[in-house]
Amino acid sequence: MNIGIACYPVYGGSGVVATELGKALAERGHDVHFMSYSMPFRLGHIKDNISFHEVDVNSYPLFEYPPYTLNLTSKMVDVVKHGNLDILHVHYAIPHATSAVLARQILAGEGIKIPVITTLHGTDITLVGRDPSFASIVDYSINQSDGVTAVSEYLKKETLNSCLIKADIRAIPNFIDTDQYSPLNKDHFKLALCPNGEKLLVHVSNFRPVKRVADVIQMFARLKDDGYAVKMLLVGDGPDRMATEHLARELNVMDDIRFLGKQEPVGEILSVADIFVLPSGSETFGLAALEAMSCAVPVIATDVGGLPELIQDGITGFLFPLGDVDALVDRAKQMLDNDDLRMKMAQASRKRAIDSFSKQLIVPMYESYYQEIIDKVESRPLSLEHQS
Ligand code: GMT
């Protein structure tokens, strides 16, 4: 198939999933065309059957706010026509789904049919999508898509409950390359970080308020106070980074914490971790947790959103109630006190990543969904696209 993918190119879950999906589809022989305002950061080397189409954003004295949605629409029209695309798959509703629906309408006027699939990732529904200044266009763009997927059952339900959505939604979970994210022997690195055999706790996020990184620091300070030999790595950057560093200094734990900033890929770092901590206030899937699990690192996370679909409480890690730092400390102690339990959870995590979330398992689900939607649109008269 000739597949067009539009996504955000920056550090963040939706862009990562879109890029990894495109790369995996290309490996399986499809031609993949990425469209975005800059090269997706995970794309790496362009191969024969992967191309990147940069969306120009015009500057013009009248445009205090350049109309990116329209630039993207024009780019989509161009790439569908000249790349002979069979399907347009957009990630994150705003503005990608809106541009795709508009592009489909323009192309219908030229006698070209292009099926549009929108994948919802989370904040496009749970946060930004419910902002009254966006709600109606988000609902419209989702309803007008020919196919809609959500990255978890939770997000599917949440979208149907909170939006005026009439479209069918297919839950297709996120996936991981279990070869790339696998336990690596990095003893020298571990020794440098934990010279006295301390246990290493790791958190990876974009440091937005929803990630509640302060809970990680509070937990770590409590473990230190109670005499645990632990170190901490914090990976990523974002709006709460400074406040987090401040809290770590205030609680006198800065000497045992390293802030690494944005790192890519994180596989090597995860390979030296003993426990991964994700105390998010909301998480539609939790790709960072899956990356850790694939590297055989057990996860302690909040029992919110899609996290319980990924983490099996007491088997691959622990779930705890949102904001309950006492419970978080308690679960961390259980893992630190019992090497046997932690190792069992590490193995169960790796097994779960391979058995339920590997790219070999999930990418074919997208392929069959593409075919289903192509067939549906094929059987529909072109005149209907004009009315959409
Ligand atoms: O985690 C973020 O804040 C980034 C955000 C995004 O849209 O890039 O991530 C969302 O999509 C990821 C990929 O599907 C999911 O793994 C994350 O759970 C989800 N984030 C939230 O729901 C907060």
PDB file of N, CA and C and ligand atoms in Angstrom, residues 12-14 17 92 121-123 151 174 206 208 210-211 282-287, ligand 1:
ATOM      1  N   GLY A  12       7.493  13.079  22.113  1.00  0.00           N
ATOM      2  CA  GLY A  12       6.149  12.864  22.681  1.00  0.00           C
ATOM      3  C   GLY A  12       5.572  11.578  22.132  1.00  0.00           C
ATOM      4  N   GLY A  13       4.669  10.999  22.894  1.00  0.00           N
ATOM      5  CA  GLY A  13       4.160   9.667  22.582  1.00  0.00           C
ATOM      6  C   GLY A  13       3.510   9.517  21.225  1.00  0.00           C
ATOM      7  N   SER A  14       2.662  10.475  20.822  1.00  0.00           N
ATOM      8  CA  SER A  14       1.916  10.272  19.570  1.00  0.00           C
ATOM      9  C   SER A  14       2.863  10.275  18.371  1.00  0.00           C
ATOM     10  N   VAL A  17       4.797   6.900  18.301  1.00  0.00           N
ATOM     11  CA  VAL A  17       3.983   5.782  17.803  1.00  0.00           C
ATOM     12  C   VAL A  17       3.813   5.887  16.284  1.00  0.00           C
ATOM     13  N   TYR A  92      -3.253  12.136  16.226  1.00  0.00           N
ATOM     14  CA  TYR A  92      -3.621  13.288  17.054  1.00  0.00           C
ATOM     15  C   TYR A  92      -4.653  14.111  16.272  1.00  0.00           C
ATOM     16  N   HIS A 121      -4.763   9.735  20.574  1.00  0.00           N
ATOM     17  CA  HIS A 121      -3.692   9.346  21.498  1.00  0.00           C
ATOM     18  C   HIS A 121      -3.983   9.702  22.949  1.00  0.00           C
ATOM     19  N   GLY A 122      -4.815  10.711  23.160  1.00  0.00           N
ATOM     20  CA  GLY A 122      -5.103  10.993  24.570  1.00  0.00           C
ATOM     21  C   GLY A 122      -5.420  12.437  24.822  1.00  0.00           C
ATOM     22  N   THR A 123      -4.357  13.234  24.951  1.00  0.00           N
ATOM     23  CA  THR A 123      -4.617  14.631  25.310  1.00  0.00           C
ATOM     24  C   THR A 123      -5.432  15.328  24.224  1.00  0.00           C
ATOM     25  N   VAL A 151      -5.735   4.314  21.301  1.00  0.00           N
ATOM     26  CA  VAL A 151      -4.588   3.492  21.724  1.00  0.00           C
ATOM     27  C   VAL A 151      -4.885   2.597  22.933  1.00  0.00           C
ATOM     28  N   ASN A 174      -0.838   0.493  21.608  1.00  0.00           N
ATOM     29  CA  ASN A 174       0.513   0.836  21.170  1.00  0.00           C
ATOM     30  C   ASN A 174       1.387  -0.406  21.205  1.00  0.00           C
ATOM     31  N   ASN A 206       7.759  13.826  29.851  1.00  0.00           N
ATOM     32  CA  ASN A 206       7.950  15.174  29.304  1.00  0.00           C
ATOM     33  C   ASN A 206       7.740  16.243  30.386  1.00  0.00           C
ATOM     34  N   ARG A 208       5.396  17.268  32.159  1.00  0.00           N
ATOM     35  CA  ARG A 208       4.200  18.116  32.192  1.00  0.00           C
ATOM     36  C   ARG A 208       3.499  17.845  33.511  1.00  0.00           C
ATOM     37  N   VAL A 210       0.715  16.738  34.270  1.00  0.00           N
ATOM     38  CA  VAL A 210      -0.017  15.465  34.326  1.00  0.00           C
ATOM     39  C   VAL A 210       0.895  14.298  34.750  1.00  0.00           C
ATOM     40  N   LYS A 211       2.205  14.461  34.609  1.00  0.00           N
ATOM     41  CA  LYS A 211       3.131  13.365  34.957  1.00  0.00           C
ATOM     42  C   LYS A 211       3.430  13.310  36.461  1.00  0.00           C
ATOM     43  N   SER A 282      -3.049  11.040  34.648  1.00  0.00           N
ATOM     44  CA  SER A 282      -3.850  10.466  33.568  1.00  0.00           C
ATOM     45  C   SER A 282      -2.881   9.942  32.521  1.00  0.00           C
ATOM     46  N   GLU A 283      -3.240   8.814  31.912  1.00  0.00           N
ATOM     47  CA  GLU A 283      -2.330   8.219  30.922  1.00  0.00           C
ATOM     48  C   GLU A 283      -3.189   7.296  30.065  1.00  0.00           C
ATOM     49  N   THR A 284      -3.364   7.629  28.808  1.00  0.00           N
ATOM     50  CA  THR A 284      -4.258   6.803  27.987  1.00  0.00           C
ATOM     51  C   THR A 284      -3.665   5.437  27.705  1.00  0.00           C
ATOM     52  N   PHE A 285      -2.345   5.381  27.626  1.00  0.00           N
ATOM     53  CA  PHE A 285      -1.688   4.092  27.387  1.00  0.00           C
ATOM     54  C   PHE A 285      -0.463   3.943  28.295  1.00  0.00           C
ATOM     55  N   GLY A 286       0.504   4.851  28.150  1.00  0.00           N
ATOM     56  CA  GLY A 286       1.731   4.773  28.957  1.00  0.00           C
ATOM     57  C   GLY A 286       2.853   4.086  28.195  1.00  0.00           C
ATOM     58  N   LEU A 287       3.192   4.665  27.029  1.00  0.00           N
ATOM     59  CA  LEU A 287       4.236   4.063  26.190  1.00  0.00           C
ATOM     60  C   LEU A 287       5.573   3.963  26.928  1.00  0.00           C
TER      61      LEU A 287
HETATM   62  O1  GMT B   1       2.510  11.665  27.346  1.00  0.00           O
HETATM   63  C1  GMT B   1       2.282  12.736  26.813  1.00  0.00           C
HETATM   64  O2  GMT B   1       1.915  13.723  27.427  1.00  0.00           O
HETATM   65  C2  GMT B   1       2.441  12.851  25.318  1.00  0.00           C
HETATM   66  C3  GMT B   1       1.210  12.338  24.651  1.00  0.00           C
HETATM   67  C4  GMT B   1       1.236  12.588  23.189  1.00  0.00           C
HETATM   68  O3  GMT B   1       0.140  12.759  22.672  1.00  0.00           O
HETATM   69  O4  GMT B   1       2.248  12.676  22.520  1.00  0.00           O
HETATM   70  O5  GMT B   1       1.101  10.954  24.993  1.00  0.00           O
HETATM   71  C5  GMT B   1      -0.146  10.322  24.861  1.00  0.00           C
HETATM   72  O6  GMT B   1      -0.002   9.394  23.783  1.00  0.00           O
HETATM   73  C6  GMT B   1       0.924   8.327  24.038  1.00  0.00           C
HETATM   74  C7  GMT B   1       1.066   7.490  22.771  1.00  0.00           C
HETATM   75  O7  GMT B   1      -0.150   6.941  22.366  1.00  0.00           O
HETATM   76  C8  GMT B   1       0.439   7.502  25.240  1.00  0.00           C
HETATM   77  O8  GMT B   1       1.337   6.439  25.486  1.00  0.00           O
HETATM   78  C9  GMT B   1       0.368   8.418  26.468  1.00  0.00           C
HETATM   79  O9  GMT B   1      -0.185   7.675  27.545  1.00  0.00           O
HETATM   80  C10 GMT B   1      -0.526   9.627  26.171  1.00  0.00           C
HETATM   81  N1  GMT B   1      -0.388  10.597  27.279  1.00  0.00           N
HETATM   82  C11 GMT B   1      -1.391  10.887  28.126  1.00  0.00           C
HETATM   83  O10 GMT B   1      -2.497  10.360  28.071  1.00  0.00           O
HETATM   84  C12 GMT B   1      -1.087  11.893  29.172  1.00  0.00           C
END
